[in-house]
GROMACS .gro file of C-alpha atoms in nm:
model
  494
    1MET     CA    1   2.245  -0.984  -0.916
    2SER     CA    2   2.183  -0.626  -1.025
    3SER     CA    3   2.369  -0.296  -1.036
    4PHE     CA    4   2.243  -0.226  -0.685
    5GLY     CA    5   2.325  -0.559  -0.516
    6GLU     CA    6   2.191  -0.911  -0.490
    7TRP     CA    7   1.925  -1.120  -0.325
    8THR     CA    8   2.005  -1.323  -0.015
    9LEU     CA    9   1.835  -1.481   0.286
   10LEU     CA   10   1.815  -1.325   0.632
   11HIS     CA   11   1.625  -1.475   0.926
   12GLY     CA   12   1.498  -1.734   0.678
   13LEU     CA   13   1.337  -1.462   0.467
   14PRO     CA   14   1.425  -1.306   0.130
   15ALA     CA   15   1.630  -0.990   0.163
   16PHE     CA   16   1.812  -0.760  -0.075
   17SER     CA   17   2.178  -0.687  -0.006
   18TYR     CA   18   2.243  -0.333  -0.131
   19THR     CA   19   2.610  -0.299  -0.227
   20MET     CA   20   2.618   0.006  -0.456
   21ASP     CA   21   2.826   0.307  -0.353
   22GLN     CA   22   2.556   0.562  -0.431
   23GLU     CA   23   2.791   0.860  -0.394
   24ARG     CA   24   3.037   0.742  -0.661
   25ASP     CA   25   2.833   0.528  -0.896
   26PRO     CA   26   2.667   0.744  -1.166
   27ARG     CA   27   2.386   0.487  -1.197
   28ALA     CA   28   2.262   0.585  -0.852
   29LEU     CA   29   2.134   0.926  -0.963
   30TRP     CA   30   1.768   0.938  -1.063
   31ASP     CA   31   1.503   1.202  -1.122
   32PRO     CA   32   1.178   1.183  -0.919
   33ILE     CA   33   1.029   1.445  -1.158
   34LEU     CA   34   0.833   1.627  -0.886
   35ASP     CA   35   1.136   1.670  -0.660
   36PRO     CA   36   1.507   1.735  -0.728
   37PRO     CA   37   1.731   1.457  -0.861
   38THR     CA   38   1.861   1.233  -0.582
   39ARG     CA   39   2.084   0.939  -0.500
   40ARG     CA   40   1.852   0.824  -0.225
   41HIS     CA   41   1.689   0.487  -0.289
   42VAL     CA   42   1.409   0.367  -0.064
   43VAL     CA   43   1.185   0.072   0.004
   44HIS     CA   44   0.845   0.093   0.175
   45LEU     CA   45   0.794  -0.169   0.446
   46GLY     CA   46   0.533  -0.197   0.718
   47ASN     CA   47   0.292  -0.381   0.944
   48ARG     CA   48  -0.082  -0.323   0.973
   49ARG     CA   49  -0.034   0.027   1.110
   50ILE     CA   50   0.296   0.197   1.034
   51THR     CA   51   0.500   0.241   0.715
   52LEU     CA   52   0.879   0.231   0.739
   53VAL     CA   53   1.060   0.393   0.448
   54ALA     CA   54   1.418   0.265   0.473
   55ASP     CA   55   1.693   0.411   0.254
   56ASN     CA   56   2.042   0.339   0.129
   57TYR     CA   57   2.192   0.594   0.369
   58GLY     CA   58   2.085   0.390   0.671
   59ARG     CA   59   1.810   0.634   0.765
   60CYS     CA   60   1.435   0.598   0.800
   61ASP     CA   61   1.103   0.772   0.744
   62LEU     CA   62   0.789   0.672   0.936
   63PHE     CA   63   0.442   0.730   0.791
   64ASP     CA   64   0.103   0.683   0.960
   65GLU     CA   65  -0.242   0.725   0.804
   66HIS     CA   66  -0.445   0.615   1.107
   67THR     CA   67  -0.637   0.943   1.125
   68GLY     CA   68  -0.483   1.134   0.834
   69LEU     CA   69  -0.182   1.141   0.606
   70ARG     CA   70   0.116   1.214   0.828
   71TRP     CA   71   0.489   1.171   0.811
   72LEU     CA   72   0.584   1.107   1.174
   73THR     CA   73   0.945   1.173   1.085
   74ARG     CA   74   1.173   1.171   0.781
   75GLY     CA   75   1.542   1.108   0.717
   76THR     CA   76   1.641   1.014   1.071
   77GLY     CA   77   1.742   0.729   1.299
   78VAL     CA   78   2.111   0.665   1.372
   79SER     CA   79   2.317   0.455   1.615
   80ARG     CA   80   2.667   0.566   1.721
   81ILE     CA   81   2.961   0.431   1.916
   82GLY     CA   82   3.222   0.705   1.918
   83GLU     CA   83   3.295   0.795   1.555
   84LEU     CA   84   3.130   0.476   1.428
   85SER     CA   85   2.787   0.557   1.284
   86THR     CA   86   2.516   0.372   1.093
   87ALA     CA   87   2.414   0.685   0.900
   88GLY     CA   88   2.550   0.761   0.555
   89SER     CA   89   2.697   0.415   0.546
   90THR     CA   90   2.838   0.261   0.231
   91ALA     CA   91   2.899  -0.059   0.426
   92GLU     CA   92   2.655  -0.347   0.438
   93ARG     CA   93   2.288  -0.260   0.396
   94LEU     CA   94   2.015  -0.521   0.375
   95PHE     CA   95   1.643  -0.477   0.321
   96GLY     CA   96   1.407  -0.750   0.440
   97PRO     CA   97   1.030  -0.787   0.405
   98THR     CA   98   0.951  -0.579   0.717
   99PHE     CA   99   1.295  -0.471   0.837
  100ALA     CA  100   1.615  -0.294   0.734
  101VAL     CA  101   1.968  -0.378   0.850
  102VAL     CA  102   2.293  -0.176   0.850
  103ARG     CA  103   2.626  -0.329   0.951
  104VAL     CA  104   2.936  -0.116   1.025
  105ALA     CA  105   3.265  -0.179   1.204
  106ASP     CA  106   3.595  -0.021   1.301
  107GLU     CA  107   3.907  -0.166   1.467
  108ARG     CA  108   3.737  -0.191   1.808
  109VAL     CA  109   3.375  -0.290   1.753
  110SER     CA  110   3.115  -0.405   1.503
  111LEU     CA  111   2.760  -0.277   1.512
  112GLU     CA  112   2.457  -0.434   1.345
  113ARG     CA  113   2.141  -0.221   1.348
  114THR     CA  114   1.802  -0.370   1.259
  115VAL     CA  115   1.488  -0.156   1.237
  116LEU     CA  116   1.180  -0.379   1.239
  117CYS     CA  117   0.809  -0.317   1.195
  118PRO     CA  118   0.672  -0.565   1.451
  119GLU     CA  119   0.382  -0.784   1.346
  120GLY     CA  120   0.037  -0.646   1.424
  121GLU     CA  121  -0.087  -0.289   1.456
  122GLN     CA  122   0.199  -0.137   1.652
  123PRO     CA  123   0.254   0.233   1.563
  124TRP     CA  124   0.627   0.213   1.632
  125VAL     CA  125   0.941   0.037   1.516
  126LEU     CA  126   1.178  -0.185   1.711
  127ILE     CA  127   1.550  -0.113   1.687
  128ARG     CA  128   1.780  -0.405   1.772
  129LEU     CA  129   2.151  -0.330   1.807
  130ARG     CA  130   2.401  -0.615   1.814
  131VAL     CA  131   2.738  -0.490   1.941
  132ARG     CA  132   3.049  -0.708   1.918
  133ASN     CA  133   3.387  -0.642   2.082
  134LEU     CA  134   3.668  -0.702   1.830
  135THR     CA  135   3.964  -0.623   2.059
  136GLY     CA  136   3.986  -0.943   2.263
  137GLU     CA  137   3.987  -0.732   2.583
  138PRO     CA  138   3.695  -0.594   2.785
  139VAL     CA  139   3.600  -0.243   2.676
  140ARG     CA  140   3.368   0.031   2.802
  141LEU     CA  141   3.161   0.189   2.524
  142ALA     CA  142   2.897   0.461   2.502
  143LEU     CA  143   2.618   0.351   2.265
  144THR     CA  144   2.382   0.627   2.147
  145GLU     CA  145   2.049   0.584   1.970
  146GLU     CA  146   1.909   0.904   1.820
  147TRP     CA  147   1.594   0.998   1.627
  148GLU     CA  148   1.461   1.341   1.539
  149SER     CA  149   1.094   1.430   1.544
  150ARG     CA  150   1.023   1.575   1.199
  151PRO     CA  151   0.646   1.542   1.157
  152ALA     CA  152   0.472   1.670   0.845
  153ASP     CA  153   0.110   1.659   0.736
  154VAL     CA  154   0.056   1.594   0.366
  155ARG     CA  155  -0.179   1.855   0.226
  156LEU     CA  156  -0.392   1.800  -0.080
  157ILE     CA  157  -0.181   1.841  -0.396
  158SER     CA  158   0.065   2.083  -0.235
  159GLY     CA  159   0.240   1.811  -0.035
  160PRO     CA  160   0.399   1.780   0.311
  161VAL     CA  161   0.413   2.076   0.549
  162PRO     CA  162   0.567   2.079   0.900
  163ALA     CA  163   0.331   1.970   1.176
  164ALA     CA  164   0.325   1.948   1.556
  165ASP     CA  165   0.498   1.655   1.725
  166PRO     CA  166   0.230   1.383   1.761
  167GLY     CA  167   0.393   1.239   2.074
  168LEU     CA  168   0.693   1.048   1.942
  169GLU     CA  169   0.900   0.871   2.207
  170LEU     CA  170   1.220   0.668   2.222
  171GLU     CA  171   1.245   0.388   2.478
  172LEU     CA  172   1.528   0.163   2.587
  173LEU     CA  173   1.352  -0.169   2.639
  174GLY     CA  174   1.358  -0.237   3.011
  175GLY     CA  175   1.480   0.117   3.080
  176GLU     CA  176   1.430   0.485   3.016
  177ARG     CA  177   1.175   0.645   2.786
  178THR     CA  178   1.218   0.997   2.648
  179ARG     CA  179   1.052   1.253   2.421
  180SER     CA  180   1.394   1.395   2.328
  181GLY     CA  181   1.466   1.117   2.078
  182ARG     CA  182   1.814   1.050   2.218
  183LEU     CA  183   1.934   0.787   2.466
  184THR     CA  184   2.287   0.678   2.558
  185VAL     CA  185   2.373   0.342   2.713
  186THR     CA  186   2.709   0.260   2.873
  187LEU     CA  187   2.830  -0.088   2.778
  188ASP     CA  188   3.095  -0.288   2.965
  189LEU     CA  189   3.151  -0.532   2.685
  190GLU     CA  190   3.354  -0.850   2.689
  191THR     CA  191   3.232  -1.020   2.372
  192GLU     CA  192   2.886  -0.938   2.240
  193THR     CA  193   2.557  -0.789   2.358
  194ILE     CA  194   2.215  -0.692   2.224
  195VAL     CA  195   2.042  -0.365   2.308
  196GLU     CA  196   1.687  -0.288   2.196
  197PHE     CA  197   1.487   0.033   2.163
  198ARG     CA  198   1.140   0.129   2.044
  199TYR     CA  199   1.056   0.451   1.862
  200GLY     CA  200   0.723   0.594   1.754
  201LEU     CA  201   0.380   0.645   1.909
  202LEU     CA  202   0.453   0.431   2.212
  203ALA     CA  203   0.152   0.545   2.412
  204GLU     CA  204  -0.085   0.410   2.144
  205GLY     CA  205   0.045   0.056   2.111
  206THR     CA  206   0.221  -0.137   2.383
  207ALA     CA  207   0.025  -0.459   2.418
  208GLY     CA  208   0.145  -0.785   2.269
  209PHE     CA  209   0.516  -0.713   2.273
  210GLU     CA  210   0.720  -0.828   2.568
  211GLY     CA  211   1.088  -0.740   2.591
  212ALA     CA  212   1.371  -0.895   2.397
  213ALA     CA  213   1.173  -1.209   2.311
  214GLY     CA  214   0.942  -0.995   2.100
  215PHE     CA  215   1.195  -0.956   1.820
  216GLU     CA  216   1.230  -1.327   1.752
  217GLU     CA  217   0.860  -1.383   1.810
  218SER     CA  218   0.770  -1.114   1.557
  219LEU     CA  219   1.002  -1.264   1.295
  220GLY     CA  220   0.854  -1.607   1.363
  221LYS     CA  221   0.503  -1.474   1.307
  222LEU     CA  222   0.620  -1.306   0.987
  223VAL     CA  223   0.768  -1.630   0.853
  224ALA     CA  224   0.445  -1.814   0.937
  225ARG     CA  225   0.225  -1.543   0.783
  226LEU     CA  226   0.390  -1.502   0.445
  227PRO     CA  227   0.294  -1.740   0.164
  228ARG     CA  228   0.557  -1.969   0.018
  229ALA     CA  229   0.605  -2.083  -0.339
  230HIS     CA  230   0.821  -2.324  -0.532
  231ALA     CA  231   0.836  -2.375  -0.907
  232VAL     CA  232   1.104  -2.567  -1.094
  233GLN     CA  233   1.073  -2.346  -1.400
  234ALA     CA  234   1.059  -2.024  -1.196
  235PRO     CA  235   1.293  -2.059  -0.897
  236GLU     CA  236   1.265  -1.686  -0.832
  237ALA     CA  237   0.910  -1.747  -0.709
  238GLU     CA  238   1.057  -1.875  -0.383
  239ARG     CA  239   1.166  -1.522  -0.292
  240GLU     CA  240   0.929  -1.314  -0.506
  241ILE     CA  241   0.606  -1.446  -0.354
  242PRO     CA  242   0.683  -1.383   0.016
  243TRP     CA  243   0.865  -1.058  -0.064
  244HIS     CA  244   0.577  -0.907  -0.261
  245ALA     CA  245   0.319  -1.037  -0.014
  246ALA     CA  246   0.504  -0.859   0.267
  247LEU     CA  247   0.535  -0.533   0.075
  248LEU     CA  248   0.167  -0.549  -0.019
  249THR     CA  249   0.046  -0.601   0.336
  250GLY     CA  250   0.299  -0.344   0.458
  251GLY     CA  251   0.080  -0.081   0.292
  252ALA     CA  252  -0.210  -0.154   0.529
  253CYS     CA  253  -0.304   0.079   0.813
  254ALA     CA  254  -0.574   0.046   1.077
  255ASP     CA  255  -0.820   0.328   1.004
  256GLY     CA  256  -0.906   0.527   1.314
  257VAL     CA  257  -1.186   0.719   1.141
  258LEU     CA  258  -1.375   0.477   0.916
  259GLY     CA  259  -1.278   0.146   1.075
  260GLY     CA  260  -1.114  -0.153   0.913
  261HIS     CA  261  -0.787  -0.114   0.726
  262THR     CA  262  -0.694   0.106   0.437
  263LEU     CA  263  -0.450  -0.049   0.188
  264ASP     CA  264  -0.247   0.229   0.039
  265GLN     CA  265  -0.193   0.255  -0.336
  266GLY     CA  266   0.179   0.268  -0.261
  267SER     CA  267   0.287   0.537  -0.505
  268CYS     CA  268   0.295   0.916  -0.471
  269TYR     CA  269  -0.074   0.972  -0.397
  270SER     CA  270  -0.080   0.961  -0.016
  271PHE     CA  271   0.286   1.031   0.046
  272ARG     CA  272   0.330   1.325  -0.192
  273HIS     CA  273  -0.007   1.443  -0.325
  274GLY     CA  274  -0.217   1.423  -0.009
  275PHE     CA  275  -0.499   1.191  -0.110
  276ASN     CA  276  -0.573   0.824  -0.061
  277GLY     CA  277  -0.700   0.699  -0.393
  278ALA     CA  278  -0.833   0.585  -0.615
  279ALA     CA  279  -1.093   0.373  -0.437
  280ARG     CA  280  -1.033   0.098  -0.692
  281ASP     CA  281  -0.673   0.061  -0.577
  282PRO     CA  282  -0.721  -0.091  -0.230
  283LEU     CA  283  -1.002  -0.307  -0.369
  284GLN     CA  284  -0.781  -0.435  -0.649
  285HIS     CA  285  -0.473  -0.478  -0.432
  286ALA     CA  286  -0.667  -0.676  -0.170
  287LEU     CA  287  -0.773  -0.946  -0.419
  288PRO     CA  288  -0.474  -1.177  -0.359
  289LEU     CA  289  -0.510  -1.128   0.017
  290VAL     CA  290  -0.835  -1.323  -0.003
  291TYR     CA  291  -0.616  -1.634  -0.032
  292THR     CA  292  -0.334  -1.540   0.207
  293GLU     CA  293  -0.482  -1.308   0.473
  294PRO     CA  294  -0.860  -1.316   0.422
  295ASP     CA  295  -0.929  -1.119   0.740
  296LEU     CA  296  -0.728  -0.829   0.600
  297ALA     CA  297  -0.898  -0.857   0.260
  298LEU     CA  298  -1.239  -0.833   0.428
  299SER     CA  299  -1.123  -0.542   0.644
  300VAL     CA  300  -1.006  -0.354   0.333
  301LEU     CA  301  -1.337  -0.423   0.156
  302ARG     CA  302  -1.535  -0.292   0.453
  303ASN     CA  303  -1.311   0.013   0.487
  304THR     CA  304  -1.335   0.110   0.121
  305CYS     CA  305  -1.709   0.057   0.112
  306ALA     CA  306  -1.725   0.300   0.406
  307TRP     CA  307  -1.580   0.572   0.182
  308GLY     CA  308  -1.912   0.580  -0.003
  309SER     CA  309  -2.259   0.728   0.015
  310PRO     CA  310  -2.596   0.555   0.067
  311ASP     CA  311  -2.677   0.571  -0.306
  312GLY     CA  312  -2.384   0.335  -0.375
  313ASP     CA  313  -2.138   0.592  -0.509
  314LEU     CA  314  -1.771   0.551  -0.420
  315PRO     CA  315  -1.567   0.873  -0.425
  316TYR     CA  316  -1.249   0.882  -0.629
  317ALA     CA  317  -1.035   0.939  -0.319
  318LEU     CA  318  -1.017   1.062   0.038
  319ARG     CA  319  -0.860   1.394   0.134
  320PRO     CA  320  -0.591   1.418   0.404
  321ASP     CA  321  -0.865   1.443   0.670
  322LYS     CA  322  -1.030   1.132   0.519
  323SER     CA  323  -1.326   1.328   0.380
  324PRO     CA  324  -1.444   1.231   0.029
  325TRP     CA  325  -1.266   1.403  -0.261
  326THR     CA  326  -1.472   1.418  -0.579
  327ASP     CA  327  -1.342   1.737  -0.746
  328LEU     CA  328  -1.090   1.583  -0.986
  329PHE     CA  329  -1.225   1.252  -1.114
  330ARG     CA  330  -1.553   1.068  -1.100
  331PRO     CA  331  -1.458   0.726  -1.235
  332SER     CA  332  -1.721   0.486  -1.358
  333ASP     CA  333  -1.545   0.156  -1.277
  334GLN     CA  334  -1.498   0.165  -0.901
  335ASN     CA  335  -1.814  -0.024  -0.799
  336LEU     CA  336  -1.700  -0.317  -1.013
  337TRP     CA  337  -1.386  -0.357  -0.802
  338ALA     CA  338  -1.591  -0.366  -0.480
  339LEU     CA  339  -1.825  -0.626  -0.626
  340TRP     CA  340  -1.530  -0.833  -0.748
  341LEU     CA  341  -1.353  -0.830  -0.411
  342GLY     CA  342  -1.676  -0.926  -0.234
  343VAL     CA  343  -1.732  -1.212  -0.478
  344GLU     CA  344  -1.374  -1.334  -0.445
  345TYR     CA  345  -1.391  -1.327  -0.066
  346LEU     CA  346  -1.713  -1.527  -0.049
  347ALA     CA  347  -1.602  -1.779  -0.309
  348ALA     CA  348  -1.272  -1.845  -0.131
  349THR     CA  349  -1.392  -1.844   0.231
  350GLY     CA  350  -1.761  -1.932   0.223
  351ASP     CA  351  -1.803  -1.667   0.495
  352VAL     CA  352  -2.166  -1.573   0.430
  353ARG     CA  353  -2.202  -1.421   0.775
  354ALA     CA  354  -1.959  -1.139   0.688
  355PHE     CA  355  -2.214  -1.001   0.441
  356GLY     CA  356  -2.469  -0.961   0.719
  357GLU     CA  357  -2.238  -0.748   0.934
  358ALA     CA  358  -2.309  -0.374   0.925
  359VAL     CA  359  -2.077  -0.139   0.736
  360PRO     CA  360  -2.099   0.237   0.801
  361TYR     CA  361  -2.122   0.500   0.533
  362HIS     CA  362  -1.884   0.793   0.545
  363PRO     CA  363  -1.974   1.016   0.842
  364VAL     CA  364  -2.034   1.317   0.614
  365HIS     CA  365  -2.356   1.148   0.497
  366ALA     CA  366  -2.500   1.094   0.848
  367ALA     CA  367  -2.653   0.771   0.720
  368GLU     CA  368  -2.733   0.446   0.897
  369ALA     CA  369  -2.495   0.158   0.854
  370VAL     CA  370  -2.619  -0.132   0.642
  371PRO     CA  371  -2.505  -0.494   0.605
  372LEU     CA  372  -2.213  -0.545   0.368
  373GLY     CA  373  -2.436  -0.738   0.129
  374GLU     CA  374  -2.679  -0.444   0.111
  375ASN     CA  375  -2.391  -0.201   0.062
  376LEU     CA  376  -2.275  -0.403  -0.239
  377ARG     CA  377  -2.632  -0.425  -0.373
  378ARG     CA  378  -2.656  -0.046  -0.364
  379GLN     CA  379  -2.323  -0.025  -0.544
  380PHE     CA  380  -2.460  -0.252  -0.816
  381ARG     CA  381  -2.766  -0.029  -0.841
  382PHE     CA  382  -2.546   0.279  -0.875
  383PHE     CA  383  -2.342   0.113  -1.148
  384ALA     CA  384  -2.648  -0.012  -1.338
  385ASP     CA  385  -2.870   0.294  -1.294
  386VAL     CA  386  -2.646   0.600  -1.247
  387VAL     CA  387  -2.338   0.506  -1.446
  388GLY     CA  388  -2.575   0.333  -1.683
  389ARG     CA  389  -2.543   0.263  -2.053
  390GLY     CA  390  -2.507   0.479  -2.360
  391GLU     CA  391  -2.641   0.485  -2.713
  392HIS     CA  392  -2.444   0.178  -2.822
  393GLY     CA  393  -2.534  -0.019  -2.509
  394HIS     CA  394  -2.193   0.005  -2.344
  395MET     CA  395  -2.139   0.133  -1.992
  396ARG     CA  396  -2.100   0.510  -1.972
  397MET     CA  397  -1.755   0.650  -1.903
  398LEU     CA  398  -1.832   0.955  -1.684
  399ASN     CA  399  -1.504   1.148  -1.660
  400ALA     CA  400  -1.270   0.847  -1.630
  401ASP     CA  401  -1.308   0.472  -1.663
  402TRP     CA  402  -0.973   0.367  -1.510
  403ASN     CA  403  -0.760   0.547  -1.765
  404ASP     CA  404  -0.764   0.907  -1.647
  405LEU     CA  405  -0.676   1.025  -2.000
  406ALA     CA  406  -0.941   0.834  -2.191
  407ILE     CA  407  -1.153   1.149  -2.209
  408SER     CA  408  -0.888   1.396  -2.319
  409MET     CA  409  -0.734   1.160  -2.575
  410SER     CA  410  -1.066   1.060  -2.731
  411GLY     CA  411  -1.076   1.355  -2.973
  412VAL     CA  412  -1.429   1.438  -2.851
  413PRO     CA  413  -1.503   1.763  -2.660
  414ARG     CA  414  -1.464   1.691  -2.290
  415GLU     CA  415  -1.815   1.772  -2.169
  416GLU     CA  416  -1.975   1.576  -2.451
  417MET     CA  417  -1.757   1.276  -2.377
  418ILE     CA  418  -1.836   1.289  -2.005
  419GLU     CA  419  -2.208   1.305  -2.076
  420HIS     CA  420  -2.234   1.060  -2.364
  421GLY     CA  421  -1.907   0.866  -2.382
  422GLU     CA  422  -1.918   0.487  -2.352
  423SER     CA  423  -1.643   0.258  -2.229
  424VAL     CA  424  -1.574  -0.077  -2.392
  425LEU     CA  425  -1.325  -0.134  -2.109
  426ASN     CA  426  -1.595  -0.102  -1.842
  427SER     CA  427  -1.831  -0.320  -2.042
  428ALA     CA  428  -1.563  -0.588  -2.068
  429MET     CA  429  -1.492  -0.580  -1.696
  430ALA     CA  430  -1.862  -0.581  -1.611
  431ALA     CA  431  -1.916  -0.877  -1.844
  432TRP     CA  432  -1.679  -1.073  -1.622
  433VAL     CA  433  -1.769  -0.934  -1.278
  434LEU     CA  434  -2.147  -0.915  -1.293
  435PRO     CA  435  -2.227  -1.285  -1.350
  436ARG     CA  436  -2.006  -1.360  -1.052
  437TYR     CA  437  -2.175  -1.092  -0.844
  438ALA     CA  438  -2.505  -1.251  -0.948
  439ALA     CA  439  -2.394  -1.571  -0.775
  440LEU     CA  440  -2.315  -1.374  -0.458
  441ALA     CA  441  -2.653  -1.200  -0.462
  442GLU     CA  442  -2.829  -1.533  -0.508
  443ARG     CA  443  -2.625  -1.688  -0.225
  444LEU     CA  444  -2.754  -1.406  -0.004
  445GLY     CA  445  -3.113  -1.475  -0.113
  446ASP     CA  446  -3.151  -1.176  -0.348
  447HIS     CA  447  -3.255  -1.362  -0.661
  448ALA     CA  448  -3.404  -1.059  -0.838
  449THR     CA  449  -3.075  -0.865  -0.820
  450GLY     CA  450  -2.886  -1.179  -0.918
  451ALA     CA  451  -3.099  -1.227  -1.228
  452GLU     CA  452  -3.060  -0.861  -1.330
  453ALA     CA  453  -2.682  -0.866  -1.282
  454ARG     CA  454  -2.649  -1.189  -1.479
  455LYS     CA  455  -2.859  -1.055  -1.766
  456LEU     CA  456  -2.665  -0.728  -1.783
  457GLY     CA  457  -2.334  -0.913  -1.780
  458GLU     CA  458  -2.440  -1.142  -2.063
  459GLU     CA  459  -2.560  -0.849  -2.276
  460LEU     CA  460  -2.233  -0.668  -2.224
  461ARG     CA  461  -2.035  -0.980  -2.310
  462ASP     CA  462  -2.207  -0.997  -2.648
  463LEU     CA  463  -2.149  -0.626  -2.709
  464VAL     CA  464  -1.778  -0.651  -2.627
  465ALA     CA  465  -1.737  -0.949  -2.857
  466GLY     CA  466  -1.876  -0.731  -3.134
  467GLU     CA  467  -1.603  -0.471  -3.080
  468TRP     CA  468  -1.332  -0.692  -3.233
  469ASN     CA  469  -1.237  -0.511  -3.556
  470GLY     CA  470  -1.019  -0.790  -3.691
  471ARG     CA  471  -0.702  -0.660  -3.523
  472TRP     CA  472  -0.800  -0.550  -3.173
  473PHE     CA  473  -1.092  -0.442  -2.956
  474ARG     CA  474  -1.220  -0.087  -2.991
  475ARG     CA  475  -1.174   0.133  -2.685
  476ALA     CA  476  -1.475   0.363  -2.649
  477TYR     CA  477  -1.755   0.554  -2.819
  478GLY     CA  478  -1.830   0.924  -2.815
  479PRO     CA  479  -2.084   1.138  -3.000
  480GLY     CA  480  -2.007   1.072  -3.366
  481ALA     CA  481  -1.675   0.904  -3.282
  482VAL     CA  482  -1.529   0.557  -3.242
  483VAL     CA  483  -1.218   0.554  -3.022
  484GLY     CA  484  -0.968   0.280  -3.097
  485GLU     CA  485  -1.072   0.187  -3.449
  486ASP     CA  486  -0.738   0.291  -3.598
  487ASP     CA  487  -0.530   0.307  -3.277
  488LEU     CA  488  -0.459   0.020  -3.040
  489TRP     CA  489  -0.546   0.102  -2.678
  490LEU     CA  490  -0.364  -0.149  -2.464
  491GLU     CA  491  -0.575  -0.165  -2.146
  492VAL     CA  492  -0.892  -0.292  -2.313
  493GLN     CA  493  -0.723  -0.583  -2.490
  494PRO     CA  494  -0.667  -0.824  -2.195
   0.00000   0.00000   0.00000
């Protein structure tokens, strides 16, 4: 139970029942900082293609990053029977792992509206309407489903700007399809009926979904896909594990430019700031997927490796057009996350063959694709040779080492720190990752790289152990400066 509602089960899945009256309860108001204060609360859901942003007003946003960063529509989607409407509702609202439900009623009829992201790579949502006659007598009703096309492209830093309609359509399953976004169905209703619509980029994804049976089939696949957990001392795990697994995978999108799947960072970067980054984020977020959806974890690894250049460098982020963006940050840790995900995937699956399959480099480099194992080897080379080590033997920081403020808060002039700064954090991570990457390299027959990675990892482990000052680990070194001798920097400690 919380101020906003309580957890429940729906279709055998964890769901949150939102019961707050956001218009009257002062706790509903919050400040997004970059935008005006609001009482709108949202959750991001999705399948392997589309993101559904469902809110407490019963409305929806749809986001697609298949070929760019695009809001297909925002703040829309409503069902009506006369004056009865699912929009602006303070009635029952439930949020499931890949769906959102609104229930409203008047003296004549009850209406339950479910918006579902179907399993797979469908670039549209399914809307299921369950209409129940409450009068005890047959009634004729006009049921209207309405969406508005409000596309916007997210530009770098400046944010969303209106865009051309990408081809959004609304379809009554088994009936009419329209570009207008509005369809009305006449119901001669005795007791109860179900009406289903689809809305989105219908021309791009129609296979694998057949009529009304598709709704139940999709939910069945979702239940089968999500991991389950049970712990006597942590009963919340039973809902937390499948819920978070669904929200994590709901950030995936089939990449129509680079191939594979991107796995969005999930915060303001793509949706508000117009860049998909940092590269470490999808690599980090895909780690648990190795054990639940290994095909998606591998797809994310391949996709993120394809951001890079033939010398093994991974850009900080991709621009809205999916071109590399290197102007703001050039972090020094990103290769480690790619190596770690590759190691984790091989250790869990034993899928050696995946490392022989070709991975392209970003098209801007006009370079030949290389096997995944070679791509990772080049990333190790970039980390060892280009990032390199500083005067004290630690890995260099460049202009960020995960903490984007580690340079500016070091007390050392920026350019000097970028050129000569050393990161205990990167050394610590490398001390853990590199011996494991060594095992991968050796499994692929590259014993020379394996031996070098193992040796470097061991040297860094000894150096990091020497950074314990009796209270905590130091954070970094700069010219004539030790960062974290007198101040505790949290991220390096674990």
